[in-house]
């Protein structure tokens, strides 16, 4: 099964405004781009929120069939590149997608290509070295966000940790340093990295939110970077 076939049958998109999306929306408002592309836009939830927040030409791309009213959409296999002209966008959102693609280097370089000079990219992804994963590994439990099977989550031991549930197609999970190094190697300069929380129940959620102050330990990673003038091979 190829990338497009897998995700047509495995919907992993978001349906509510979580803290990560709140931050994306806030940054989009601050950056005030003239054009924005959401790579792996899912059902278009983020773009539908942005329609009323920023005065920008909005685009989305993913593998699903959609006909949105308030923004432009292209159906495509992301692993085969982005069907847009060079220097088309001021801001690209690459949220919770990099962990799903077999060649993240290529897709980041494609994003670099379609960004205008000085354009920005927002990258979000789970953190392999999160505080919770460090604890789970001590007990021999498969880390959160990682998947060893293409069908079922294994090695989690407990149902509450995802044992036996359907996979989301996570292929590559990053630490903070690995993500930042890849973004820089793909032609970007890091502006800032933040931590974002996961969906833990109370009171664990409060501890998780506290550790977002330390991105290397946070459940999720949130990187804002800028396209540099020349992409070095």
Coordinates of C-alpha atoms in Angstrom, one line a residue:
X1 CA 0.0 0.0 0.0
X2 CA 1.4 3.4 -1.0
X3 CA 1.3 6.6 1.0
X4 CA -1.9 8.0 -0.6
X5 CA -3.8 4.7 -0.3
X6 CA -2.8 4.3 3.4
X7 CA -4.1 7.8 4.4
X8 CA -7.3 7.7 2.4
X9 CA -8.2 4.7 4.7
X10 CA -6.5 6.1 7.9
X11 CA -7.9 9.5 8.7
X12 CA -5.6 11.1 11.3
X13 CA -6.6 14.7 11.0
X14 CA -7.7 16.9 13.9
X15 CA -11.3 17.9 14.8
X16 CA -10.8 20.4 17.6
X17 CA -8.5 23.4 18.5
X18 CA -5.8 22.0 20.7
X19 CA -2.9 24.0 22.2
X20 CA -0.7 23.3 19.2
X21 CA -3.3 24.8 16.8
X22 CA -3.9 27.7 19.1
X23 CA -0.2 28.5 18.8
X24 CA -0.2 28.1 15.0
X25 CA -3.1 30.5 14.7
X26 CA -1.5 33.0 17.0
X27 CA 1.8 32.9 15.0
X28 CA -0.1 33.2 11.7
X29 CA -1.8 36.3 13.0
X30 CA 1.5 37.8 14.1
X31 CA 3.3 37.0 10.9
X32 CA 0.4 38.2 8.8
X33 CA 1.3 36.3 5.6
X34 CA -0.1 37.2 2.2
X35 CA -0.3 33.5 1.3
X36 CA -0.3 30.3 3.4
X37 CA 0.0 26.7 2.6
X38 CA -1.1 23.9 5.0
X39 CA 0.8 20.7 4.0
X40 CA -1.2 17.7 5.0
X41 CA -4.2 19.8 5.8
X42 CA -6.5 16.8 6.6
X43 CA -10.1 17.9 6.6
X44 CA -9.1 21.5 6.5
X45 CA -9.9 22.3 10.1
X46 CA -7.0 24.7 10.6
X47 CA -7.6 26.5 7.4
X48 CA -11.3 26.9 8.3
X49 CA -10.2 28.6 11.5
X50 CA -7.7 30.8 9.7
X51 CA -10.3 32.1 7.3
X52 CA -11.6 34.5 10.0
X53 CA -8.3 35.2 11.6
X54 CA -6.0 36.4 8.8
X55 CA -6.3 38.2 5.5
X56 CA -4.3 35.8 3.4
X57 CA -4.7 33.5 0.3
X58 CA -5.1 30.1 1.9
X59 CA -4.1 26.8 0.3
X60 CA -4.3 23.2 1.5
X61 CA -2.9 19.9 0.1
X62 CA -3.6 16.3 1.2
X63 CA -4.8 13.0 -0.2
X64 CA -8.5 13.4 0.5
X65 CA -11.4 14.4 -1.8
X66 CA -12.6 17.9 -0.8
X67 CA -14.2 21.0 -2.3
X68 CA -13.7 23.8 0.3
X69 CA -15.5 27.1 -0.2
X70 CA -13.2 29.6 1.5
X71 CA -9.7 28.4 0.5
X72 CA -8.0 26.5 -2.3
X73 CA -7.2 22.9 -2.3
X74 CA -5.1 20.3 -4.2
X75 CA -5.3 16.6 -3.8
X76 CA -1.9 15.1 -4.2
X77 CA 0.5 12.5 -2.8
X78 CA 2.9 14.5 -0.6
X79 CA 5.7 12.0 -1.0
X80 CA 5.9 12.9 -4.7
X81 CA 6.4 16.7 -4.2
X82 CA 4.3 19.8 -4.0
X83 CA 2.4 20.8 -7.2
X84 CA 3.1 24.5 -6.8
X85 CA 5.4 27.0 -8.5
X86 CA 8.7 28.2 -6.8
X87 CA 8.4 31.0 -4.3
X88 CA 4.6 30.8 -4.0
X89 CA 4.0 31.2 -0.3
X90 CA 4.9 33.4 2.6
X91 CA 4.2 30.8 5.3
X92 CA 3.9 27.0 5.2
X93 CA 2.4 25.0 8.0
X94 CA 3.8 21.5 8.3
X95 CA 1.9 20.2 11.3
X96 CA 2.1 16.6 12.5
X97 CA 3.1 15.4 9.1
X98 CA 6.9 15.0 9.1
X99 CA 6.6 11.9 11.1
X100 CA 4.4 10.3 8.5
X101 CA 6.5 10.6 5.4
X102 CA 9.2 8.2 4.2
X103 CA 11.5 11.0 2.9
X104 CA 11.2 14.1 5.2
X105 CA 14.4 15.6 3.7
X106 CA 12.8 15.7 0.2
X107 CA 9.5 17.2 1.5
X108 CA 11.3 19.9 3.5
X109 CA 13.3 20.8 0.4
X110 CA 10.0 21.0 -1.5
X111 CA 8.7 23.4 1.1
X112 CA 11.8 25.4 0.8
X113 CA 11.3 25.6 -2.9
X114 CA 7.7 26.8 -2.7
X115 CA 8.4 29.4 0.0
X116 CA 9.2 32.9 -1.0
X117 CA 12.6 34.4 0.0
X118 CA 12.5 35.0 3.8
X119 CA 9.3 32.9 4.0
X120 CA 8.6 31.0 7.2
X121 CA 7.8 27.4 8.0
X122 CA 6.0 26.0 11.1
X123 CA 6.9 22.4 11.9
X124 CA 5.2 20.4 14.7
X125 CA 5.8 16.7 15.6
X126 CA 5.8 14.4 18.6
X127 CA 9.0 14.3 20.7
X128 CA 10.7 10.9 21.0
X129 CA 12.6 12.1 24.1
X130 CA 9.5 13.4 25.9
X131 CA 9.4 13.0 29.7
X132 CA 6.7 10.3 29.4
X133 CA 8.7 8.3 26.9
X134 CA 11.8 8.4 29.1
X135 CA 9.8 6.9 31.9
X136 CA 8.1 4.3 29.7
X137 CA 11.5 3.1 28.4
X138 CA 12.7 2.5 31.9
X139 CA 9.9 -0.2 32.2
X140 CA 10.6 -1.6 28.7
X141 CA 7.4 -0.1 27.2
X142 CA 7.3 1.0 23.6
X143 CA 7.5 4.8 23.5
X144 CA 4.4 6.9 22.7
X145 CA 4.1 8.1 19.1
X146 CA 6.3 5.2 17.8
X147 CA 4.9 2.3 15.8
X148 CA 6.4 -1.1 15.1
X149 CA 3.6 -2.5 13.0
X150 CA 1.8 -1.1 10.0
X151 CA -1.5 -2.4 11.5
X152 CA -1.6 -2.4 15.3
X153 CA 0.2 -0.6 18.1
X154 CA 2.3 -3.1 20.0
X155 CA 4.6 -3.1 23.0
X156 CA 2.6 -0.5 24.9
X157 CA 1.4 -3.2 27.4
X158 CA -1.7 -1.3 28.5
X159 CA -4.7 -0.3 26.5
X160 CA -4.6 3.2 28.0
X161 CA -1.2 3.6 26.4
X162 CA -2.6 2.5 23.0
X163 CA -1.9 -1.2 23.1
X164 CA -3.8 -2.9 20.3
X165 CA -5.3 0.3 18.8
X166 CA -5.0 1.2 15.1
X167 CA -1.7 2.8 14.0
X168 CA -1.5 6.4 12.6
X169 CA 1.4 5.7 10.2
X170 CA 4.2 7.2 12.2
X171 CA 7.5 6.4 10.4
X172 CA 10.0 8.7 12.0
X173 CA 9.9 10.2 15.5
X174 CA 12.3 13.0 16.3
X175 CA 14.1 14.4 19.3
X176 CA 14.4 18.2 19.5
X177 CA 18.0 18.2 18.3
X178 CA 17.3 15.8 15.4
X179 CA 14.4 17.8 14.2
X180 CA 16.3 21.1 14.4
X181 CA 19.3 19.6 12.6
X182 CA 17.1 18.3 9.8
X183 CA 15.3 21.6 9.4
X184 CA 18.6 23.5 9.2
X185 CA 20.1 20.9 6.7
X186 CA 17.0 21.5 4.5
X187 CA 17.8 25.2 4.0
X188 CA 16.2 26.9 7.0
X189 CA 17.3 29.0 10.0
X190 CA 15.6 28.2 13.3
X191 CA 13.8 31.2 14.8
X192 CA 12.6 29.4 17.9
X193 CA 11.5 26.0 19.3
X194 CA 8.7 25.6 21.7
X195 CA 7.2 22.6 23.6
X196 CA 3.6 21.7 23.2
X197 CA 1.5 19.3 25.4
X198 CA -0.1 15.9 24.6
X199 CA -3.6 14.8 25.5
X200 CA -3.0 13.5 29.0
X201 CA -5.8 13.3 31.6
X202 CA -5.9 15.6 34.6
X203 CA -3.7 16.0 36.7
X204 CA -1.0 14.6 34.5
X205 CA -1.9 17.2 31.9
X206 CA -0.8 20.0 34.2
X207 CA 2.6 18.4 34.7
X208 CA 2.8 17.9 30.9
X209 CA 2.0 21.6 30.4
X210 CA 4.6 22.6 32.9
X211 CA 7.3 20.7 31.0
X212 CA 6.5 22.5 27.8
X213 CA 8.8 25.1 29.2
X214 CA 11.6 22.7 28.3
X215 CA 11.2 21.6 24.7
X216 CA 13.7 18.8 25.0
X217 CA 11.3 17.1 27.5
X218 CA 7.9 18.3 26.2
X219 CA 5.5 15.9 24.6
X220 CA 5.4 17.8 21.3
X221 CA 7.9 19.9 19.4
X222 CA 7.0 23.2 17.7
X223 CA 9.6 24.9 15.4
X224 CA 9.4 28.2 13.6
X225 CA 12.1 28.6 11.0
X226 CA 12.9 30.9 8.0
X227 CA 14.0 30.1 4.5
X228 CA 17.6 31.1 3.9
X229 CA 18.8 32.6 0.7
X230 CA 20.5 29.6 -0.8
X231 CA 19.9 25.9 -0.4
X232 CA 23.3 24.2 -0.2
X233 CA 23.3 20.7 -1.8

